[in-house]
Short mmCIF file of C-alpha atoms in Angstrom, two decimals:
data_model
loop_
_atom_site.label_atom_id
_atom_site.label_comp_id
_atom_site.label_asym_id
_atom_site.label_seq_id
_atom_site.Cartn_x
_atom_site.Cartn_y
_atom_site.Cartn_z
CA MET A 386 14.55 -2.49 7.82
CA THR A 387 14.33 1.03 9.24
CA LEU A 388 12.35 4.07 8.17
CA ALA A 389 14.23 6.55 5.97
CA GLY A 390 11.64 9.20 5.15
CA ASN A 391 8.99 10.21 2.65
CA ALA A 392 9.18 8.56 -0.76
CA ARG A 393 7.95 11.78 -2.39
CA ASP A 394 11.34 13.34 -1.58
CA LEU A 395 13.09 10.92 -3.93
CA LEU A 396 14.35 11.86 -7.37
CA ILE A 397 13.86 9.48 -10.29
CA SER A 398 17.13 9.59 -12.16
CA ALA A 399 15.66 8.11 -15.34
CA PHE A 400 13.35 11.12 -15.80
CA PRO A 401 14.37 14.29 -17.72
CA ARG A 402 16.48 16.89 -15.93
CA GLY A 403 15.96 20.64 -16.14
CA ALA A 404 13.19 23.16 -15.40
CA ASP A 405 10.65 21.81 -17.92
CA PHE A 406 7.47 20.15 -16.66
CA TRP A 407 6.64 16.66 -17.86
CA ARG A 408 3.35 14.76 -17.79
CA ILE A 409 3.26 10.98 -17.32
CA ASP A 410 1.29 9.85 -20.38
CA TRP A 411 1.23 6.05 -20.30
CA PHE A 412 2.93 2.86 -19.13
CA GLY A 413 4.51 0.88 -21.92
CA GLU A 414 6.17 -2.51 -22.31
CA ILE A 415 7.95 -4.59 -19.67
CA ASP A 416 11.55 -5.70 -20.15
CA PHE A 417 15.04 -6.04 -18.69
CA PRO A 418 16.62 -3.18 -20.66
CA ASP A 419 20.12 -3.61 -19.23
CA ARG A 420 20.83 -6.78 -17.27
CA MET A 421 24.41 -5.67 -16.64
CA LEU A 422 23.13 -2.85 -14.41
CA ARG A 423 19.87 -4.33 -13.10
CA HIS A 424 18.95 -7.98 -13.10
CA THR A 425 16.92 -8.36 -9.90
CA GLN A 426 13.68 -6.95 -11.36
CA PRO A 427 12.14 -5.93 -14.68
CA SER A 428 11.38 -2.37 -15.76
CA VAL A 429 8.44 -0.61 -17.37
CA ARG A 430 8.83 1.97 -20.12
CA VAL A 431 7.20 5.23 -19.02
CA HIS A 432 6.10 7.76 -21.66
CA LEU A 433 6.14 11.47 -20.77
CA SER A 434 5.13 14.65 -22.63
CA LYS A 435 6.51 18.13 -22.06
CA ILE A 436 3.97 20.70 -20.81
CA THR A 437 3.93 23.61 -23.26
CA ASP A 438 0.86 25.59 -22.11
CA PRO A 439 2.07 28.52 -19.95
CA ARG A 440 -1.33 28.75 -18.25
CA ILE A 441 -0.85 25.32 -16.68
CA LEU A 442 2.61 26.24 -15.46
CA ALA A 443 1.08 29.26 -13.73
CA ASP A 444 -2.03 27.48 -12.45
CA PRO A 445 -1.70 23.73 -11.73
CA GLY A 446 -5.47 23.49 -11.29
CA ILE A 447 -6.09 23.90 -15.02
CA PRO A 448 -6.81 20.51 -16.65
CA VAL A 449 -4.22 19.24 -19.13
CA ASP A 450 -5.61 18.63 -22.62
CA PRO A 451 -3.87 17.48 -25.81
CA GLY A 452 -3.12 21.07 -26.79
CA SER A 453 -1.25 21.60 -23.51
CA THR A 454 1.63 19.24 -24.31
CA ALA A 455 4.19 18.76 -27.03
CA ALA A 456 3.42 16.41 -29.92
CA VAL A 457 3.33 12.71 -29.12
CA ALA A 458 6.23 12.12 -31.50
CA SER A 459 8.50 14.00 -29.09
CA GLN A 460 7.56 12.03 -25.98
CA ALA A 461 10.36 11.11 -23.59
CA ARG A 462 10.60 7.35 -23.01
CA CYS A 463 12.24 6.25 -19.77
CA TRP A 464 12.86 2.80 -18.32
CA VAL A 465 11.82 2.68 -14.66
CA SER A 466 11.98 -0.38 -12.42
CA ILE A 467 8.66 -2.00 -11.54
CA GLY A 468 9.21 -1.24 -7.85
CA THR A 469 9.70 2.45 -8.59
CA ALA A 470 6.43 2.49 -10.56
CA THR A 471 4.53 2.47 -7.25
CA LEU A 472 5.32 6.22 -7.14
CA LEU A 473 3.86 6.93 -10.59
CA ARG A 474 0.39 7.59 -11.96
CA ILE A 475 -0.83 8.66 -15.38
CA GLY A 476 -1.38 12.42 -15.50
CA ASP A 477 1.08 13.34 -12.72
CA ILE A 478 3.51 16.18 -13.39
CA TRP A 479 7.26 15.91 -12.76
CA SER A 480 10.06 18.42 -13.16
CA ASP A 481 13.82 18.00 -12.80
CA GLN A 482 13.23 14.36 -11.77
CA ARG A 483 10.94 15.39 -8.87
CA PHE A 484 7.21 14.96 -8.38
CA VAL A 485 5.46 18.35 -8.62
CA TRP A 486 1.70 17.84 -8.54
CA SER A 487 -1.30 15.77 -9.60
CA PRO A 488 -3.62 17.86 -11.78
CA GLU A 489 -7.25 18.11 -10.78
CA HIS A 490 -8.66 15.48 -13.10
CA GLU A 491 -12.36 14.65 -13.23
CA VAL A 492 -13.36 12.51 -10.24
CA GLU A 493 -16.25 10.08 -10.55
CA THR A 494 -17.85 7.48 -8.29
CA PHE A 495 -19.37 4.47 -10.03
CA GLU A 496 -21.81 2.76 -7.69
CA LYS A 497 -22.88 -0.86 -7.71
CA LEU A 498 -20.68 -1.94 -10.59
CA GLN A 499 -21.00 -5.60 -11.47
CA ILE A 500 -17.60 -7.11 -12.15
CA ASP A 501 -17.72 -10.42 -14.01
CA GLU A 502 -16.81 -11.96 -17.36
CA SER A 503 -19.85 -10.46 -19.06
CA SER A 504 -19.27 -6.87 -17.93
CA ALA A 505 -15.48 -6.56 -17.74
CA ARG A 506 -13.48 -7.26 -20.89
CA LEU A 507 -9.74 -7.15 -21.64
CA LEU A 508 -8.91 -4.99 -24.66
CA LYS A 509 -5.87 -3.33 -26.19
CA ALA A 510 -5.60 0.45 -25.86
CA GLY A 511 -5.76 0.74 -29.65
CA HIS A 512 -8.89 -1.42 -29.94
CA SER A 513 -11.59 -0.40 -32.41
CA ASP A 514 -15.13 -1.72 -32.61
CA ASP A 515 -16.59 -3.33 -35.72
CA ASP A 516 -17.77 0.08 -36.93
CA GLY A 517 -14.23 1.50 -36.66
CA THR A 518 -14.87 3.46 -33.46
CA PHE A 519 -11.78 3.47 -31.30
CA LEU A 520 -11.81 2.68 -27.60
CA LEU A 521 -9.63 5.77 -26.94
CA PRO A 522 -10.18 8.48 -29.59
CA VAL A 523 -6.85 9.95 -30.69
CA ARG A 524 -8.28 13.46 -31.08
CA GLU A 525 -9.11 13.62 -27.36
CA HIS A 526 -6.38 11.31 -26.05
CA PRO A 527 -3.26 11.03 -28.24
CA TRP A 528 -0.90 10.16 -25.36
CA HIS A 529 -1.33 6.36 -25.65
CA LEU A 530 -0.43 6.20 -29.36
CA GLY A 531 3.02 4.78 -28.74
CA ASN A 532 1.44 1.90 -26.78
CA THR A 533 -1.66 0.85 -28.68
CA HIS A 534 -0.83 -2.80 -27.91
CA SER A 535 -0.93 -2.20 -24.14
CA TYR A 536 -3.92 -3.64 -22.30
CA CYS A 537 -6.92 -2.10 -20.57
CA VAL A 538 -10.06 -3.50 -18.96
CA ARG A 539 -13.34 -2.05 -20.21
CA VAL A 540 -16.24 -2.21 -17.74
CA ALA A 541 -19.78 -1.73 -19.01
CA LEU A 542 -21.88 0.83 -17.12
CA ALA A 543 -25.62 0.47 -16.64
CA ASP A 544 -26.40 3.54 -18.77
CA GLY A 545 -24.60 2.22 -21.85
CA ARG A 546 -21.37 4.10 -21.21
CA CYS A 547 -18.15 2.41 -20.10
CA LEU A 548 -15.18 2.64 -17.78
CA VAL A 549 -11.67 1.95 -19.12
CA ILE A 550 -8.81 1.12 -16.73
CA PRO A 551 -5.23 0.54 -17.93
CA CYS A 552 -3.96 -2.82 -16.69
CA MET A 553 -0.91 -1.20 -15.07
CA GLU A 554 -3.23 0.94 -12.94
CA LEU A 555 -5.15 -2.17 -11.86
CA ALA A 556 -1.88 -3.79 -10.81
CA LEU A 557 -0.66 -0.67 -9.00
CA PHE A 558 -3.95 -0.17 -7.16
CA TYR A 559 -4.74 -3.73 -6.08
CA PHE A 560 -1.18 -4.99 -5.54
CA GLY A 561 0.98 -1.87 -5.22
CA SER A 562 1.02 -1.61 -1.42
CA SER A 563 4.78 -2.12 -1.58
CA SER A 564 7.47 -2.14 -4.23
CA GLU A 565 8.54 -5.59 -3.03
CA LEU A 566 5.13 -7.21 -3.54
CA LEU A 567 4.61 -5.60 -6.95
CA THR A 568 8.04 -6.73 -8.13
CA ARG A 569 7.39 -10.35 -7.16
CA LEU A 570 4.18 -10.40 -9.21
CA PHE A 571 6.14 -9.31 -12.30
CA LEU A 572 8.66 -12.15 -11.92
CA PRO A 573 6.98 -15.37 -13.15
CA PRO A 574 6.16 -17.98 -12.15
CA LEU A 575 4.53 -16.81 -8.93
CA GLN A 576 4.95 -19.26 -6.04
CA THR A 577 3.17 -19.13 -2.71
CA SER A 578 6.59 -19.09 -1.00
CA ALA A 579 7.19 -15.66 -2.54
CA LEU A 580 4.19 -14.31 -0.61
CA TYR A 581 3.92 -16.26 2.63
CA THR A 582 5.59 -19.09 4.51
CA ASP A 583 2.67 -20.17 6.69
CA ILE A 584 -1.07 -19.65 6.58
CA LYS A 585 -4.03 -20.64 8.75
CA PHE A 586 -7.53 -19.64 7.76
CA ALA A 587 -10.50 -20.35 10.03
CA ALA A 588 -13.28 -20.20 7.46
CA SER A 589 -16.08 -20.30 10.04
CA ARG A 590 -15.04 -16.96 11.54
CA LYS A 591 -12.94 -15.76 8.58
CA HIS A 592 -9.83 -15.28 10.69
CA LEU A 593 -6.57 -15.35 8.74
CA SER A 594 -3.18 -15.93 10.32
CA LEU A 595 -0.35 -15.20 7.92
CA ASP A 596 3.44 -15.35 8.04
CA LEU A 597 4.69 -13.04 5.29
CA ALA A 598 7.56 -14.18 3.12
CA GLU A 599 11.06 -12.88 3.65
CA GLY A 600 11.30 -9.20 2.74
CA LEU A 601 7.59 -8.41 2.42
CA PRO A 602 6.57 -5.47 4.66
CA LYS A 603 3.57 -5.37 6.96
CA GLU A 604 1.91 -2.78 4.71
CA SER A 605 1.30 -5.56 2.15
CA ALA A 606 -0.37 -7.94 4.63
CA HIS A 607 -3.92 -7.21 3.44
CA ASP A 608 -3.01 -7.58 -0.25
CA VAL A 609 -1.25 -10.88 0.41
CA GLY A 610 -4.19 -11.93 2.59
CA ARG A 611 -6.61 -11.43 -0.28
CA ILE A 612 -4.39 -13.38 -2.68
CA ALA A 613 -3.93 -16.19 -0.16
CA THR A 614 -7.64 -16.68 0.62
CA SER A 615 -9.27 -16.06 -2.78
CA HIS A 616 -8.82 -18.35 -5.80
CA ARG A 617 -9.81 -15.48 -8.08
CA ALA A 618 -7.25 -13.09 -6.53
CA TRP A 619 -4.53 -15.73 -6.76
CA ARG A 620 -5.22 -16.36 -10.45
CA VAL A 621 -5.20 -12.63 -11.20
CA ALA A 622 -1.96 -12.04 -9.27
CA ALA A 623 -0.22 -15.01 -10.92
CA TRP A 624 -1.43 -14.01 -14.38
CA ILE A 625 0.40 -10.65 -14.26
CA GLY A 626 3.76 -12.40 -14.56
CA THR A 627 2.48 -15.22 -16.75
CA SER A 628 1.14 -12.70 -19.29
CA LEU A 629 4.73 -11.45 -19.74
CA LEU A 630 5.88 -14.85 -20.99
CA ARG A 631 3.98 -14.51 -24.26
CA SER A 632 5.95 -13.77 -27.39
CA PRO A 633 5.52 -10.15 -28.49
CA SER A 634 3.55 -9.65 -31.69
CA GLY A 635 5.02 -7.55 -34.47
CA GLY A 636 7.98 -6.41 -32.39
CA THR A 637 5.75 -4.29 -30.17
CA GLY A 638 7.14 -5.46 -26.84
CA VAL A 639 5.42 -7.35 -24.04
CA TYR A 640 2.68 -5.65 -22.05
CA PRO A 641 1.20 -6.88 -18.74
CA GLN A 642 -2.37 -8.03 -18.32
CA CYS A 643 -4.28 -7.59 -15.09
CA PHE A 644 -7.90 -8.00 -14.00
CA PHE A 645 -9.96 -7.24 -10.93
CA PRO A 646 -8.98 -9.65 -8.10
CA PHE A 647 -12.64 -10.43 -7.40
CA GLU A 648 -16.02 -10.93 -9.02
CA GLY A 649 -19.20 -9.32 -7.79
CA GLU A 650 -20.49 -5.88 -6.91
CA THR A 651 -18.34 -2.91 -6.00
CA THR A 652 -18.33 0.87 -5.91
CA LEU A 653 -15.28 2.50 -7.50
CA THR A 654 -14.04 6.06 -7.11
CA ALA A 655 -11.55 7.16 -9.74
CA SER A 656 -10.00 10.24 -11.31
CA GLY A 657 -9.44 10.50 -15.03
CA ARG A 658 -10.96 11.93 -18.18
CA TRP A 659 -14.28 11.55 -19.98
CA LEU A 660 -13.84 10.77 -23.68
CA ALA A 661 -16.23 10.48 -26.60
CA HIS A 662 -17.20 7.18 -28.17
CA GLY A 663 -18.03 7.78 -31.81
CA ASP A 664 -20.61 10.58 -31.91
CA GLN A 665 -21.54 10.22 -28.23
CA ALA A 666 -19.74 12.72 -26.00
CA ARG A 667 -18.57 11.75 -22.49
CA ALA A 668 -19.25 8.07 -23.12
CA THR A 669 -15.95 6.55 -21.93
CA PHE A 670 -14.28 7.36 -18.64
CA LEU A 671 -10.54 6.67 -18.88
CA VAL A 672 -9.11 6.06 -15.41
CA TYR A 673 -5.78 7.65 -14.55
CA ARG A 674 -5.91 6.73 -10.87
CA LEU A 675 -8.22 4.50 -8.83
CA HIS A 676 -8.96 5.97 -5.40
CA SER A 677 -11.18 3.43 -3.66
CA CYS A 678 -12.93 0.09 -4.13
CA SER A 679 -15.66 -1.11 -1.80
CA HIS A 680 -15.61 -4.84 -2.58
CA PRO A 681 -15.12 -6.79 0.68
CA PHE A 682 -11.97 -8.75 1.44
CA PRO A 683 -12.38 -12.52 2.03
CA PHE A 684 -11.31 -12.28 5.70
CA GLU A 685 -12.74 -10.51 8.76
CA THR A 686 -9.60 -10.44 10.90
CA LEU A 687 -5.95 -10.76 9.93
CA ARG A 688 -2.94 -11.50 12.14
CA TYR A 689 0.35 -11.18 10.30
CA ARG A 690 4.00 -11.71 11.12
CA THR A 691 6.92 -10.39 9.13
CA SER A 692 10.15 -12.29 8.65
CA GLY A 693 11.91 -9.95 11.09
CA GLU A 694 9.40 -10.69 13.84
CA ARG A 695 9.78 -14.42 13.32
CA ARG A 696 13.55 -14.34 13.39
CA LYS A 697 13.81 -12.28 16.48
CA ARG A 698 10.96 -11.34 18.80
CA ARG A 699 13.13 -8.58 20.14
CA VAL A 700 12.17 -7.52 23.66
CA ILE A 701 13.97 -4.92 25.69
CA ASP A 702 14.94 -4.99 29.34
CA SER A 703 13.75 -1.58 30.49
CA ARG A 704 16.57 -1.13 32.99
CA ALA A 705 19.30 -2.13 30.53
CA ALA A 706 17.82 0.09 27.83
CA SER A 707 17.97 3.11 30.11
CA GLN A 708 21.69 2.53 30.69
CA THR A 709 22.78 2.19 27.07
CA ARG A 710 23.18 4.62 24.25
CA GLY A 711 20.60 4.79 21.50
CA PRO A 712 20.94 2.53 18.47
CA ARG A 713 23.29 3.53 15.71
CA SER A 714 21.62 4.54 12.50
CA GLY A 715 24.56 4.00 10.15
CA ALA A 716 25.31 6.34 7.29
CA ARG A 717 22.74 9.09 6.80
CA ASP A 718 20.65 9.28 3.64
CA ALA A 719 20.22 12.44 1.61
CA LYS A 720 16.64 13.74 1.83
CA HIS A 721 16.40 14.04 -1.94
CA ALA A 722 18.25 10.84 -2.76
CA ALA A 723 18.20 9.82 -6.41
CA LEU A 724 16.60 6.51 -7.40
CA ARG A 725 19.03 4.87 -9.80
CA GLU A 726 18.11 2.21 -12.33
CA ARG A 727 20.72 -0.21 -11.02
CA ASP A 728 20.94 -2.99 -8.48
CA ALA A 729 21.54 -1.71 -4.97
CA SER A 730 24.59 -2.30 -2.81
CA SER A 731 24.95 -5.53 -0.88
CA SER A 732 26.86 -3.76 1.92
CA LEU A 733 24.39 -1.01 2.92
CA ALA A 734 21.47 -1.68 5.26
CA PRO A 735 18.03 -1.45 3.60
CA ARG A 736 15.60 1.35 4.46
CA ILE A 737 11.90 2.04 3.97
CA ARG A 738 10.39 5.07 2.27
CA ARG A 739 6.67 5.68 2.64
CA THR A 740 4.04 7.28 0.45
CA PHE A 741 0.88 8.40 2.20
CA ARG A 742 -2.58 7.83 0.82
CA GLU A 743 -6.26 7.75 1.63
CA HIS A 744 -8.10 4.54 2.51
CA ARG A 745 -8.17 2.59 -0.75
CA PHE A 746 -10.46 -0.12 0.65
CA PRO A 747 -13.30 1.07 2.91
CA ASP A 748 -13.97 -2.56 3.86
CA LEU A 749 -10.74 -2.61 5.87
CA VAL A 750 -11.50 0.49 7.95
CA HIS A 751 -13.25 -1.42 10.74
CA LYS A 752 -11.57 -4.79 10.31
CA ARG A 753 -8.92 -5.85 12.79
CA ILE A 754 -5.51 -6.27 11.16
CA TRP A 755 -2.57 -6.56 13.50
CA GLY A 756 0.92 -7.84 14.09
CA GLU A 757 3.39 -7.80 16.96
CA ALA A 758 6.07 -5.27 17.90
CA ALA A 759 8.58 -4.89 20.69
CA VAL A 760 7.95 -2.06 23.13
CA GLU A 761 11.37 -0.62 23.69
CA GLY A 762 12.42 1.00 26.91
CA GLY A 763 14.38 4.23 26.79
CA THR A 764 13.85 7.21 24.52
CA GLN A 765 17.34 7.84 23.18
CA PRO A 766 17.34 8.86 19.54
CA PRO A 767 19.50 6.95 17.09
CA THR A 768 23.08 8.14 16.92
CA SER A 769 24.69 8.67 13.57
CA ASN A 770 28.15 7.71 12.42
CA ARG A 771 29.81 11.11 12.35
CA GLY A 772 32.18 11.64 9.51
CA THR A 773 30.47 9.01 7.34
CA LYS A 774 29.64 10.26 3.87
CA THR A 775 25.93 10.76 3.22
CA VAL A 776 24.36 8.17 0.93
CA SER A 777 22.97 10.23 -1.95
CA ASP A 778 21.79 7.43 -4.25
CA ALA A 779 19.30 4.61 -3.75
CA ALA A 780 17.75 1.75 -5.67
CA VAL A 781 14.57 -0.25 -5.28
CA GLY A 782 14.79 -4.01 -5.05
CA ASP A 783 17.14 -6.73 -3.90
CA PRO A 784 20.82 -5.78 -3.56
CA GLY A 785 23.30 -7.25 -6.01
CA SER A 786 26.11 -4.81 -6.68
CA THR A 787 29.13 -3.14 -5.05
CA GLU A 788 28.01 0.40 -5.91
CA ARG A 789 27.14 2.78 -3.08
CA LEU A 790 23.38 2.66 -3.61
CA ARG A 791 21.10 2.33 -0.60
CA PRO A 792 18.60 -0.55 -1.06
CA ILE A 793 15.16 0.82 -0.24
CA ALA A 794 11.60 -0.45 -0.23
CA LEU A 795 8.64 1.76 -1.12
CA VAL A 796 5.44 1.18 0.85
CA GLU A 797 2.02 2.80 0.98
CA ALA A 798 0.91 3.89 4.44
CA LEU A 799 -2.22 5.54 5.78
CA CYS A 800 -0.25 7.90 7.99
CA ARG A 801 3.19 8.70 9.26
CA PRO A 802 4.43 6.58 12.18
CA LYS A 803 2.78 8.04 15.27
CA GLU A 804 3.48 8.44 18.91
CA PRO A 805 1.31 6.20 21.10
CA PRO A 806 -2.32 7.37 21.34
CA GLU A 807 -3.00 9.60 24.31
CA PHE A 808 -4.84 6.95 26.29
CA LEU A 809 -1.76 4.65 26.19
CA ARG A 810 0.94 7.11 27.17
CA ALA A 811 0.55 7.03 30.95
CA ALA A 812 0.46 3.21 31.01
CA LEU A 813 3.54 2.96 28.80
CA ALA A 814 5.38 5.41 31.02
CA ARG A 815 4.61 3.25 34.06
CA LEU A 816 5.70 0.08 32.28
CA SER A 817 9.00 1.66 31.28
CA ARG A 818 9.81 2.32 34.94
CA LEU A 819 9.41 -1.30 36.01
CA LYS A 820 12.55 -3.40 36.50
CA ARG A 821 13.55 -6.40 34.39
CA ILE A 822 10.39 -6.77 32.37
CA LYS A 823 9.80 -7.60 28.74
CA VAL A 824 6.90 -5.94 26.98
CA THR A 825 5.55 -6.97 23.57
CA LEU A 826 2.74 -5.16 21.79
CA LEU A 827 0.36 -7.77 20.37
CA SER A 828 -1.99 -5.36 18.59
CA ALA A 829 0.26 -3.36 16.25
CA GLY A 830 -2.52 -2.27 13.91
CA THR A 831 -2.18 -0.70 10.48
CA ASP A 832 -3.82 2.63 11.36
CA ASP A 833 -1.66 4.04 14.14
CA GLY A 834 0.79 1.18 14.74
CA TRP A 835 -0.49 0.60 18.28
CA THR A 836 -4.18 -0.23 18.38
CA ILE A 837 -7.04 -1.98 16.62
CA PRO A 838 -10.81 -1.34 16.71
CA MET A 839 -12.66 -2.86 19.66
CA PRO A 840 -14.16 -6.32 18.86
CA TYR A 841 -17.95 -6.60 19.24
CA GLU A 842 -21.02 -8.68 18.45
CA LEU A 843 -24.29 -7.14 17.34
CA ASN A 844 -26.91 -6.99 20.08
CA GLU A 845 -30.39 -8.48 19.89
CA SER A 846 -31.60 -5.45 17.92
CA GLY A 847 -28.89 -5.93 15.34
CA ASN A 848 -27.00 -2.82 16.43
CA ILE A 849 -23.46 -2.20 17.63
CA PRO A 850 -23.43 -2.29 21.47
CA ARG A 851 -23.16 1.19 22.95
CA GLU A 852 -20.35 0.19 25.31
CA VAL A 853 -17.89 -0.37 22.46
CA LEU A 854 -18.51 3.12 21.02
CA ILE A 855 -16.91 6.38 22.08
CA GLU A 856 -17.67 10.02 21.34
CA ASP A 857 -15.21 11.62 18.93
CA GLY A 858 -16.26 15.20 18.38
CA ALA A 859 -19.77 15.21 16.94
CA GLN A 860 -19.57 11.55 15.90
CA GLN A 861 -19.30 8.13 17.48
CA ARG A 862 -16.70 5.55 16.55
CA LEU A 863 -15.40 2.23 17.83
CA ARG A 864 -13.12 2.39 20.85
CA ARG A 865 -9.49 1.55 20.24
CA LEU A 866 -7.78 -1.33 21.98
CA ALA A 867 -4.15 -2.22 22.72
CA VAL A 868 -2.96 -5.62 23.98
CA PHE A 869 0.42 -6.24 25.66
CA ALA A 870 2.28 -9.34 26.79
CA ILE A 871 4.25 -8.51 29.95
CA SER A 872 6.73 -10.98 31.39
CA SER A 873 9.55 -11.28 33.88
CA GLN A 874 11.42 -14.22 35.42
CA MET A 875 8.67 -14.65 38.01
CA ARG A 876 5.46 -13.86 36.21
CA SER A 877 3.78 -13.24 32.89
CA LEU A 878 0.40 -11.84 31.93
CA THR A 879 -1.52 -10.44 29.00
CA VAL A 880 -3.35 -7.15 29.45
CA ALA A 881 -5.72 -5.10 27.35
CA LEU A 882 -5.98 -1.33 27.53
CA VAL A 883 -9.31 -0.03 26.25
CA GLU A 884 -9.78 3.59 25.24
CA SER A 885 -12.06 5.65 27.46
CA VAL A 886 -13.02 9.33 27.61
CA GLY A 887 -10.11 11.76 27.40
CA ALA A 888 -6.82 10.29 28.57
CA ARG A 889 -8.44 7.70 30.83
CA VAL A 890 -8.00 4.02 30.15
CA ARG A 891 -9.65 0.76 31.19
CA LEU A 892 -7.11 -1.92 32.06
CA TYR A 893 -7.97 -5.64 31.90
CA ARG A 894 -6.15 -8.91 32.41
CA ILE A 895 -6.89 -11.55 29.78
CA PRO A 896 -6.78 -15.11 31.11
CA ASN A 897 -6.96 -18.43 29.29
CA ALA A 898 -6.53 -17.13 25.77
CA SER A 899 -5.01 -19.80 23.57
CA SER A 900 -3.87 -17.19 21.05
CA VAL A 901 -4.03 -13.49 20.39
CA ALA A 902 -6.64 -14.18 17.73
CA ASP A 903 -8.85 -15.88 20.33
CA LEU A 904 -8.60 -13.06 22.83
CA LEU A 905 -9.59 -10.55 20.16
CA LEU A 906 -12.69 -12.47 19.12
CA PRO A 907 -15.95 -10.64 19.84
CA SER A 908 -17.08 -13.56 22.02
CA HIS A 909 -13.95 -13.22 24.15
CA ALA A 910 -13.55 -9.46 24.28
CA MET A 911 -14.49 -7.81 27.58
CA ARG A 912 -16.81 -10.63 28.59
CA HIS A 913 -14.02 -12.83 29.92
CA TRP A 914 -11.52 -10.14 30.80
CA LEU A 915 -10.82 -9.27 34.42
CA PRO A 916 -10.38 -5.66 35.56
CA LEU A 917 -6.93 -5.03 37.00
CA PRO A 918 -6.39 -3.03 40.18
CA GLU A 919 -5.25 0.49 39.53
CA ARG A 920 -1.89 -0.13 41.21
CA VAL A 921 -0.81 -2.83 38.71
#
């Protein structure tokens, strides 16, 4: 599956057309609204209100309040596939089917929250306490009125106030790293084979080795890793789909339920809106979007493989690559392709569209998460099929039709795919000039696609050893590390390239490593590596 561009360039065909601006108000029920057109995944009903306040149209920084939108009775209600919902958040503004902006909602950080059965409770959006006080007061927040039977999780704060998170936002934040993963959680019953085909977890050192299921992208490796190694996360993930099997009450439709995939302490950063609770002002913080969660993942290192890597560890002969034309890219896609609410074509190759975000989970910043990737010789750009009509329409999810709709997957990424870091470029240039060699990158990390943080063990003083740190402007950070397997008919070796000052690099040969995971262990790193002569 190849990269096709930024997901924010896509149009959502189900949304209203025209120059008006529309606010995403709430996520409604889950259903298959038209199985003749789409049967590979369910859809969620999205409620939108038209912006009527001219000040907001002139200045997007002005907060949207109930007087800024049309009456709730005139909301637009659009069915959008679950996979497409990864692009949506409550409060975002869209116009003519395109994303326009995210208003500057209130942003709060809630430190040392205790998440457990006593502090976090599942409630309906229309819930009222025994004294008749509503969870979400209609006067300050009327936008959920068409979905009072939808579910939220209320978290008690230490000062007597509370945090309210819609269950759809919990699902999007904790499991929305890709449209493919999110879709599978909304198709009950959840089986382990839908997430991974092989797993090995060394509990003593918390190293997880994971083979992702067919079709799941590498960007979902950490989410699948949490589900695979935590009983709590598994139950929460499986319950999303199971909760949809209940019979709807009073003809209100079926709404998903979701919880936190962990128990314990965390710090949450979220944007949303403070609401009153009874006579107490600013007592309930309604979350529109979660930004970060500090709770640690149940693994320390994660090695993943995608189905494509297992099928074909594609390695390139550098001499042959230099003599051939670049790969063909097939029919081009329109930049502003329209996402249609139909099953995609079975005859068009799938593509990936990325959305770019901040670090959602600070715990993963310094953890080593990596896969493998072929290092291709030659720099020829892909060649297009001239004369082929541009594909102007796309659909999220598995293909299943004969219509000319490009099947695409939506994934969340920290950054755009990058060129190799500066300290690797000279070495890669030298490798590309060698004859008849095969080069495989063993450390394709999730940050830059090439490297992972340097492994280390704390010294006797309990500090990070100075030799694994490097100056980066006014701060210090962990050195980056890249590992390559290099082989020919006569010889094979594994080498590590360790970042140094400027464009310099330290080059090491790694002997006697039974696996990539072993050679990246702190006890193995550097201590048992052998410096290579400069000429190699």
